[in-house]
XYZ file of C-alpha atoms in Angstrom:
507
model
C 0.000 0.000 0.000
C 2.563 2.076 1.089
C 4.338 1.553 -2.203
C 1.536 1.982 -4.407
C 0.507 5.615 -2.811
C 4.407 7.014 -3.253
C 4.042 5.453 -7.346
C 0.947 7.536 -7.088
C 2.450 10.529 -5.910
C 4.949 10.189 -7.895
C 2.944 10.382 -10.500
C 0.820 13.210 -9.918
C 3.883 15.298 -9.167
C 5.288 14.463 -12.541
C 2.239 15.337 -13.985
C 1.916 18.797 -11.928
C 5.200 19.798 -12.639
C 5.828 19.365 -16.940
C 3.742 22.256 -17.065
C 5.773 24.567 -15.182
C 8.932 22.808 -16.678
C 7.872 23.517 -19.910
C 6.505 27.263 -19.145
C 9.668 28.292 -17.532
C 11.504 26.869 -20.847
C 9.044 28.787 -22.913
C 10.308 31.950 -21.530
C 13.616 31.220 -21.873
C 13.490 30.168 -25.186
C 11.259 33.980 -26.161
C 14.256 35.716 -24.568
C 16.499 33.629 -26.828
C 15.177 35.852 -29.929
C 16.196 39.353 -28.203
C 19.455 40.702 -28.586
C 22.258 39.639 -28.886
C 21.148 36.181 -29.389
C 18.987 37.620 -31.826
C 17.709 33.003 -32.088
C 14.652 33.991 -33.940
C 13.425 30.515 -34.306
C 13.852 29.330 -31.098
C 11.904 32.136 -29.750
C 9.194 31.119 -32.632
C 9.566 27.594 -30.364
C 9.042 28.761 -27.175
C 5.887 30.689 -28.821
C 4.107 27.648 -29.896
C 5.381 25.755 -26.165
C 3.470 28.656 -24.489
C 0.501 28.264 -27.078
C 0.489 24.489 -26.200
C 0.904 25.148 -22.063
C -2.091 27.299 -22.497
C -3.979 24.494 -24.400
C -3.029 22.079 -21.596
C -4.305 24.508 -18.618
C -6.799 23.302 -16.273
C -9.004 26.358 -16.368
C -8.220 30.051 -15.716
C -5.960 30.117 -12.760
C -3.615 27.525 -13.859
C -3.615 29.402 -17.215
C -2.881 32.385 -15.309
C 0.065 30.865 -13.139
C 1.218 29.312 -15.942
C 1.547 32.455 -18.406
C 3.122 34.303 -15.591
C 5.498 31.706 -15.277
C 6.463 31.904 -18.789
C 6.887 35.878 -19.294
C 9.131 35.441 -15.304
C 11.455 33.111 -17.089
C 11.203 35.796 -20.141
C 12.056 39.021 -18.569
C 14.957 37.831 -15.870
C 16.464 36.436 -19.120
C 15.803 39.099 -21.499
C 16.658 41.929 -18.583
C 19.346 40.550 -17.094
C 21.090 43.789 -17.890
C 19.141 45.546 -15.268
C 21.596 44.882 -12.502
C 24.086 46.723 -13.770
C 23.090 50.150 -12.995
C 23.370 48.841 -9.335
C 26.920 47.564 -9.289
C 28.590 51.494 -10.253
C 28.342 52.157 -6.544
C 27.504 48.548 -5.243
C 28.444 49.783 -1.814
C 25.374 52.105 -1.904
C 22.913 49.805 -4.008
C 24.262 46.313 -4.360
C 21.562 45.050 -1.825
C 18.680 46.261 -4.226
C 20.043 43.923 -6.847
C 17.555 41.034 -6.319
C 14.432 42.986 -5.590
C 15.602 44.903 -8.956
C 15.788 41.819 -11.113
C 13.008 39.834 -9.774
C 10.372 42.689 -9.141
C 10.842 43.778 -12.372
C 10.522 40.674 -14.026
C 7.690 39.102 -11.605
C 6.020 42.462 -12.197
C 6.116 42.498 -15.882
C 5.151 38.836 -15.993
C 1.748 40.161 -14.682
C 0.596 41.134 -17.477
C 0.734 37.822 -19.631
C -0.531 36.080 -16.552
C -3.303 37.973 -17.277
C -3.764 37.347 -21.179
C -3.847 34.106 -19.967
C -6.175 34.056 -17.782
C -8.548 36.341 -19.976
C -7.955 34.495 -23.401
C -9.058 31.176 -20.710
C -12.286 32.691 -19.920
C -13.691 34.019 -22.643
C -12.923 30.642 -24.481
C -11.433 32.334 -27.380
C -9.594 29.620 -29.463
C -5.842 30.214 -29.421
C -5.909 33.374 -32.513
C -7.893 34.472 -30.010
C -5.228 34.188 -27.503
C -2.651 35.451 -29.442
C -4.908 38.694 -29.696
C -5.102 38.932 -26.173
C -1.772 38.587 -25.208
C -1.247 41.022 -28.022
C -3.569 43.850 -26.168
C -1.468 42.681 -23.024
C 1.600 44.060 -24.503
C 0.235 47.263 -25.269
C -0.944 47.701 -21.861
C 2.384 47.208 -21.013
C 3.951 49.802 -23.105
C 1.712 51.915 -22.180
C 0.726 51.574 -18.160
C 2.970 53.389 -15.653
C 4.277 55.589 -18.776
C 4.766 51.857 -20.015
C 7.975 49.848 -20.573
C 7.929 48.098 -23.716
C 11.421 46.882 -23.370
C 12.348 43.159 -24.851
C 8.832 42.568 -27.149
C 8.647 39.174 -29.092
C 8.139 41.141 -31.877
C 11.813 42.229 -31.506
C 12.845 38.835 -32.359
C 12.450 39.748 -36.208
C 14.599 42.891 -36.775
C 17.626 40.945 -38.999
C 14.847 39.114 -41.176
C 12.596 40.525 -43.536
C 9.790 39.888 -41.386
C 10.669 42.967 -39.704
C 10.025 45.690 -42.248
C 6.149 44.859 -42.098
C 6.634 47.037 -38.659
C 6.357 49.842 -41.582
C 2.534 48.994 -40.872
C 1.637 47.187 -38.158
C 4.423 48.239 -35.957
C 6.152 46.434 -33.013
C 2.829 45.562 -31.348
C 1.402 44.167 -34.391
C 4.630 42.069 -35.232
C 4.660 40.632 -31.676
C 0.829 39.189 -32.336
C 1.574 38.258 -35.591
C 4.499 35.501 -34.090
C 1.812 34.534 -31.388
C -1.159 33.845 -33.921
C 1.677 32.034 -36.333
C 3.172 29.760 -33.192
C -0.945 29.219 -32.211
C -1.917 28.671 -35.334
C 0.860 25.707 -35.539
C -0.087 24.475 -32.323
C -3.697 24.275 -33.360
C -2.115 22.490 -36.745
C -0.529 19.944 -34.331
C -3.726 19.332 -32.260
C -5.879 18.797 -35.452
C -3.176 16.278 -37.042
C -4.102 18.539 -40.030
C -1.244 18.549 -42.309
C -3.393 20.641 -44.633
C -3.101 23.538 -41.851
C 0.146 22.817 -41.042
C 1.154 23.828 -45.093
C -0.955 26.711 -44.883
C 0.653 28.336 -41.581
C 3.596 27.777 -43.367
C 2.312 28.969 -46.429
C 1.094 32.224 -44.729
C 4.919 32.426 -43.203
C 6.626 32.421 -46.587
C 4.034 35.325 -47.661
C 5.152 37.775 -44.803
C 8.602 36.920 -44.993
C 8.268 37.393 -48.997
C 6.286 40.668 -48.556
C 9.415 41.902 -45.930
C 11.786 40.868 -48.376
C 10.132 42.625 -51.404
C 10.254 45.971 -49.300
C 14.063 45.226 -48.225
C 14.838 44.767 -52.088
C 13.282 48.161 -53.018
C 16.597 50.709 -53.830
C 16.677 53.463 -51.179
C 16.806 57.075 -52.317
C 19.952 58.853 -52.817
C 21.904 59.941 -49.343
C 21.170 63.596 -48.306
C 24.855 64.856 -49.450
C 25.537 66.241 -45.756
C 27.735 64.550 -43.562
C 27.046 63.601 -39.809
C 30.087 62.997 -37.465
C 29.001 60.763 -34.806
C 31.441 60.628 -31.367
C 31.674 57.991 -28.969
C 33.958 59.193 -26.099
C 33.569 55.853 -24.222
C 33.117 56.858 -20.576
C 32.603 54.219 -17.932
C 29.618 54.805 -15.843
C 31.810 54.686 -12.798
C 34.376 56.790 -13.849
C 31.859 58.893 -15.978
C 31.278 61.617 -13.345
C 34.890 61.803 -11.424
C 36.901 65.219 -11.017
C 40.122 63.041 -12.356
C 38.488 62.071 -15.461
C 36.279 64.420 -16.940
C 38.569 66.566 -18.335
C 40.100 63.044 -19.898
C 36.666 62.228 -21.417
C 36.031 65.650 -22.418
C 39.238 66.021 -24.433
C 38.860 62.414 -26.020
C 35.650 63.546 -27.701
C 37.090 67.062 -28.411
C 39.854 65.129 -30.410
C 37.154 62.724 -32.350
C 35.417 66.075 -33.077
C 38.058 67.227 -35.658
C 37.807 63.545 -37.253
C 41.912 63.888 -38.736
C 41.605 61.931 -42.044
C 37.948 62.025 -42.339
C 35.734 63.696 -44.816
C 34.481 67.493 -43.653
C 31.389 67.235 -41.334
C 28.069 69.467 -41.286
C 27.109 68.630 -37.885
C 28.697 66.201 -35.131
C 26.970 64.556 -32.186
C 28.243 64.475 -29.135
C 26.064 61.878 -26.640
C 24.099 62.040 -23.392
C 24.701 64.086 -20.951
C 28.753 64.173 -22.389
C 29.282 67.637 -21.192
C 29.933 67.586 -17.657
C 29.122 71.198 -16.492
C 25.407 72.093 -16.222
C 24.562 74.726 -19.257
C 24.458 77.446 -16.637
C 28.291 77.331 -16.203
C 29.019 75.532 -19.749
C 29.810 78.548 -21.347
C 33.432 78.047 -22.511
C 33.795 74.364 -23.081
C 30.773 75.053 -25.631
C 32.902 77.759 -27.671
C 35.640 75.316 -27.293
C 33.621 71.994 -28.742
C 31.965 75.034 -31.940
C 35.710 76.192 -32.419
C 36.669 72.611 -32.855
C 33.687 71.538 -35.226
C 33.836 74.598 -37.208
C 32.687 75.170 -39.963
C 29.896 72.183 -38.411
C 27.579 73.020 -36.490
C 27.338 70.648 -32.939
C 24.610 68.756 -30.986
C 25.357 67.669 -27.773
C 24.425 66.562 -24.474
C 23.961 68.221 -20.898
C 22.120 69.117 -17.955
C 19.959 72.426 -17.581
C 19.279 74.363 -14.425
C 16.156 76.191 -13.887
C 15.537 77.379 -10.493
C 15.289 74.397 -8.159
C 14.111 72.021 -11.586
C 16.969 69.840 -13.101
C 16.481 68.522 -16.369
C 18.166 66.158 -18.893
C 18.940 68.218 -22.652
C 20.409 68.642 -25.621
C 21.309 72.067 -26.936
C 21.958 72.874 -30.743
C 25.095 75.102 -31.133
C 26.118 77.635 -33.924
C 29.512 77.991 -35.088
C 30.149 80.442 -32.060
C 29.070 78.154 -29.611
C 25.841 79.660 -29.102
C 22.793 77.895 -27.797
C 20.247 77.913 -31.088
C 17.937 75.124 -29.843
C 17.523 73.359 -26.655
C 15.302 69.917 -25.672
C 14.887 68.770 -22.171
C 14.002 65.198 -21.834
C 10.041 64.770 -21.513
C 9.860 60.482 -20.884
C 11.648 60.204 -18.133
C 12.756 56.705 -16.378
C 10.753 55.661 -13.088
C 13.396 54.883 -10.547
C 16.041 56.121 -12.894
C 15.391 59.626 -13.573
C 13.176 60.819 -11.263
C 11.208 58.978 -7.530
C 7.420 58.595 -7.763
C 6.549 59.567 -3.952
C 10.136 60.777 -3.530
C 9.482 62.634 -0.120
C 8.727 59.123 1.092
C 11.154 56.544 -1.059
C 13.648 59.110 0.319
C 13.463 58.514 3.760
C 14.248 54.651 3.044
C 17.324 55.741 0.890
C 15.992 55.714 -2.739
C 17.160 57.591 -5.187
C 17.467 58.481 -8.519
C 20.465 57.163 -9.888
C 21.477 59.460 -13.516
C 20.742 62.631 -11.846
C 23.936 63.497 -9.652
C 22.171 65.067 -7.059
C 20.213 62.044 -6.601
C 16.706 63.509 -6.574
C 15.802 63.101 -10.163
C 14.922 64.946 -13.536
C 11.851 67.255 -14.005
C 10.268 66.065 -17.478
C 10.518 68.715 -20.492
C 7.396 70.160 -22.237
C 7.708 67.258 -25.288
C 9.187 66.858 -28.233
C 10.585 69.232 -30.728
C 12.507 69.789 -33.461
C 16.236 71.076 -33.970
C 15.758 72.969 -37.446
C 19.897 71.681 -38.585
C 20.081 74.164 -41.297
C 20.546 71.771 -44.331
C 20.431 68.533 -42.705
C 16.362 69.415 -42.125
C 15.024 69.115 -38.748
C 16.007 66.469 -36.372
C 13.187 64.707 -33.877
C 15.546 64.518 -30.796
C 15.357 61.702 -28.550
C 17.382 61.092 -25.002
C 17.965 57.314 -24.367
C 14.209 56.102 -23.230
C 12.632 57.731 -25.249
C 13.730 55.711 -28.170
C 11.799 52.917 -26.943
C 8.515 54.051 -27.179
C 7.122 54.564 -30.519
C 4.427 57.105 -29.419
C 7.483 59.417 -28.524
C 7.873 59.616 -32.286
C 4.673 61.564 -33.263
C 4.769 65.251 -33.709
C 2.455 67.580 -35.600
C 5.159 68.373 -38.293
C 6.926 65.106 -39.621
C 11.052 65.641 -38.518
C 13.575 64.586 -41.740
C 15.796 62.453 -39.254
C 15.863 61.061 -36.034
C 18.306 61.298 -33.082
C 19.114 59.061 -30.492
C 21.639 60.739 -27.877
C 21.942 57.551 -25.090
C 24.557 56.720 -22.628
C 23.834 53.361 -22.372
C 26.395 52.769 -20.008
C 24.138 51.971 -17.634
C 22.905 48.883 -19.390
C 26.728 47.253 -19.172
C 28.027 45.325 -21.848
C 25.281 42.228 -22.791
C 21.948 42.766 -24.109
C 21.125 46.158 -22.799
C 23.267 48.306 -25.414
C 22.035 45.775 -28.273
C 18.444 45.724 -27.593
C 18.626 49.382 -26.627
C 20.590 49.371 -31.169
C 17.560 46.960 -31.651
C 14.680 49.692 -30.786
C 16.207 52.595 -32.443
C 16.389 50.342 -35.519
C 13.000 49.455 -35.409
C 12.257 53.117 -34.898
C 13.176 53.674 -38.717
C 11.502 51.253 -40.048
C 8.029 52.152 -38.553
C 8.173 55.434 -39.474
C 10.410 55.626 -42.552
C 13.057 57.822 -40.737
C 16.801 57.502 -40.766
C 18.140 57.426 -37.231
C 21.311 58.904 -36.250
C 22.602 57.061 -32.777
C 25.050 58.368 -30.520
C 25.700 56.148 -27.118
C 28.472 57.375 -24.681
C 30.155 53.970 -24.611
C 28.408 52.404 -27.738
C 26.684 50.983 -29.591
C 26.477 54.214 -31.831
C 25.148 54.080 -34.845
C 23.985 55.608 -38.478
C 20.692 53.822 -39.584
C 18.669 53.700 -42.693
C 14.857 54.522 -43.167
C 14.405 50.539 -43.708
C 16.306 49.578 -40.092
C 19.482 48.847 -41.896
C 23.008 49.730 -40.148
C 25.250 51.706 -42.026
C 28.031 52.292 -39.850
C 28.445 51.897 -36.373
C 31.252 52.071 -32.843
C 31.257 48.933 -31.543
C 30.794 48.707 -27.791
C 33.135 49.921 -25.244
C 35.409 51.543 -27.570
C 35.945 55.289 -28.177
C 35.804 56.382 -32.067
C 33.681 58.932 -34.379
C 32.384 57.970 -37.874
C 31.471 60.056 -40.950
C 28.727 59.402 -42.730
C 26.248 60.584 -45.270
C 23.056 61.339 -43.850
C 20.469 58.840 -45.529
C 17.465 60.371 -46.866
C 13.810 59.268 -45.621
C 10.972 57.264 -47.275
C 7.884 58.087 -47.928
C 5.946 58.607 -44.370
C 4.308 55.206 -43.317
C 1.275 53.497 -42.741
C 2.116 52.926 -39.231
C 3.420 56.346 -38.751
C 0.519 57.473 -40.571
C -2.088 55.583 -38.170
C -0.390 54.521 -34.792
C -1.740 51.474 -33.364
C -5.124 51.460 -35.369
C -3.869 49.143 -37.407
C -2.946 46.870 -34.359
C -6.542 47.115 -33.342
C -7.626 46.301 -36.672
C -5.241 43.054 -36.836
C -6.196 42.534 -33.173
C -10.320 42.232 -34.316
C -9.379 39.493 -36.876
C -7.591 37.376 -34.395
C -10.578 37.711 -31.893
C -12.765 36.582 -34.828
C -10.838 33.920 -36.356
C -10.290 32.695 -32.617
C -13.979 32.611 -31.798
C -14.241 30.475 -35.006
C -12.090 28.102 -34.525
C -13.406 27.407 -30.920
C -16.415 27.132 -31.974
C -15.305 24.639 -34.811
C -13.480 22.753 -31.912
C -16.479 22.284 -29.825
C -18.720 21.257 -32.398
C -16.749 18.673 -34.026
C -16.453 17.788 -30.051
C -20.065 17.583 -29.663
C -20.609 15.569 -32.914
């Protein structure tokens, strides 16, 4: 007897924990596809796993625990980088490490856990699902000012899946690889074969559609040339007395770029300018002087009363200020303390703002009129991930990622950070012109496509031809309508199928 309850037990535990096993492998093989694994079809594998755990869920809780367990195993993969910000002064915030990772990962993993549980209750066939885990997503890039960070739909930028984010963006890319990993999952459970050849029929359609669009010649460069510097400055070092100056003459010596062809405008990055604008008087004559006869771009902090902000400032040939931007999307935790009388008094703070306190948020976005390059659509780190953060009333000519993603240390977080801004110009059309404190800086095409780049944790400058932009785009053009749209059909074709499922059940 004794025996026969332990085989028993056995048994059931077996049973009770595949699921998990294969949930938590699901995630893990999703993150697989971000950067810089960049394993596109094993994160098209761990897709259809979490289709088929959903399938296999015993109603809407387990569904629930079960999709949380899969976007857990997801995020602490995907954002492993986000301990790294911690260890420049581990002394001080070392001890947050774990509660950083695994909040941030259980937290985000809410949100599938509740696609799953949803797409469970309503009974809405696994398209179905794929739609709601879709509208999941965009709750999460948009809730809390949203963090959108490490999509599926990432998992596509080098194939030619990718450029179809020209019109359903990356929302509508990450639904599409759910409904394609369901819809093979639903092939499997049908023993259709027929289905099976037309999921992969429907594949080789999108990928032939991207590929059409990546085939189409690009029109002629601009005929202006962008100097891009990287001054490489360690986030630890990045702020000491010794080495400023160091870091600040590096990138005045990449400024003249010796050998290179004459520049209309160079970039300097984030925040690369040590002294506040207030008392950056000289060093900006000194960085116009050494650019002349190109105009500069680069990156500081502003002083207004007691209100600190994060800029960039456009300078003339004198070193005169002719545009400024503060930073509008700033990072929670990062940039500025929600409730920061009270997070204060436990030791929180802000960690990019030196004072500790935080970042007030500009007015929003605007445009640096660049003389002949056209106007430029500035955007400060986070705000590259977001592709609401990209529509203004007038349409900019270029955009312009200024990062330090020095913060993100050296694996994943600069490459998915290149990832975004890539996607960024394919959705709306719109070279992007990168510059990232310790890398990965880049010059990128209006299809996504990397012209020149700094690789990471180097110094270095490039001079490039400023590409010229396409045609405006349908998803620029409509936002996420066409996600809802795409989103409908799913619902629909999800209800159908169901429905199919329980009547050839019933018969």
């Amino acid at each position: 007897m004794p025996d026969l309850m332990a085989r028993r037990w056995s048994r059931l535990a077996r049973h009770a924990t595949r699921p998990r096993l294969t949930a938590f492998a699901a995630g893990l093989c999703i993150a697989a596809g971000q950067a810089p694994l960049g394993l596109w079809p094993v994160a098209l594998l761990g897709l259809a796993l979490a289709a088929h755990v959903w399938v296999g869920a015993q109603g809407a809780r387990q569904a629930a625990f079960l999709g949380w367990l899969i976007g857990f195993a997801h995020f602490l993969f995907a954002l492993n980088w986000i301990v790294n910000p911690f260890l420049v002064e581990p002394w001080r915030h070392g001890w947050m490490i774990p509660f950083a990772l695994f909040l941030m990962a259980g937290g985000l993993a809410l949100f599938w856990a509740l696609a799953f549980c949803m797409a469970k209750i309503l009974k809405s066939g696994l398209s179905g699902r794929a739609a709601v885990w879709g509208v999941a997503e965009l709750a999460r890039g948009h809730v809390f000012t949203g963090f959108p960070w490490a999509m599926p739909g990432y998992i596509w930028i080098d194939t030619p899946v990718a450029q179809l984010a020209a019109l359903i963006g990356p929302y509508g890319l990450t639904m599409l690889g759910f409904a394609f990993a369901a819809l093979l999952v639903f092939a499997a459970q049908r023993r259709s074969v027929r289905l099976a050849g037309l999921s992969l029929v429907l594949f080789a359609l999108v990928w032939a559609g991207g590929a059409y669009r990546e085939a189409q010649p690009l029109p002629e460069k601009t005929g202006h040339n962008i100097r891009v510097v990287q001054p490489n400055a360690p986030q630890h070092l990045k702020w000491d007395p010794d080495y400023i100056p160091v870091f600040y003459n590096r990138a005045l010596e990449l400024t003249k770029g010796v050998g290179e062809a004459p520049a209309d405008l160079v970039i300097w990055p984030e925040t690369s300018v040590a002294a506040p604008l207030y008392a950056a008087g000289p060093y900006l004559e000194e960085i116009a002087q050494t650019a002349a006869p190109a105009r500069a771009i680069v990156g500081l902090n502003r002083v207004d009363g007691m209100q600190g902000y994060n800029s960039a400032v456009l300078l003339d040939e004198t070193g005169q200020v002719v545009e400024t931007y503060d930073k509008h999307h700033l990072v929670p935790f990062g940039e500025y303390m929600p409730l920061p009388g009270l997070l204060e008094r436990i030791g929180l703070r802000a960690f990019t703002a030196k004072n500790g306190y935080g970042y007030s948020a500009g007015r929003g976005p605007h445009l640096f009129d660049t003389g002949g390059l056209g106007h430029a659509l500035p955007l400060i780190c986070y705000e590259a991930i977001f592709p609401r953060d990209l529509r203004t009333q007038e349409r900019p000519d270029w955009l312009l990622q200024m990062t330090n993603d020095a913060w993100f240390g050296g694996f994943s977080g600069p490459q998915q950070s290149l990832v975004q801004a890539r996607f960024r110009a394919i959705e709306t059309g719109l070279p992007m012109v990168r510059a990232a404190n310790t890398g990965v800086s880049a010059l990128v095409d209006a299809r996504g496509g990397v012209i020149a780049q700094i690789p990471l944790g180097r110094s270095g400058a490039f001079t490039e031809a400023l590409p010229s932009a396409l045609p405006e785009t349908p998803y620029a053009r409509l936002g996420e309508l066409s996600v809802w749209v795409m989103l409908t059909l799913l619902v629909i074709g999800g209800w159908g199928t169901a429905r199919l499922t329980r009547d050839r059940k019933t018969d």
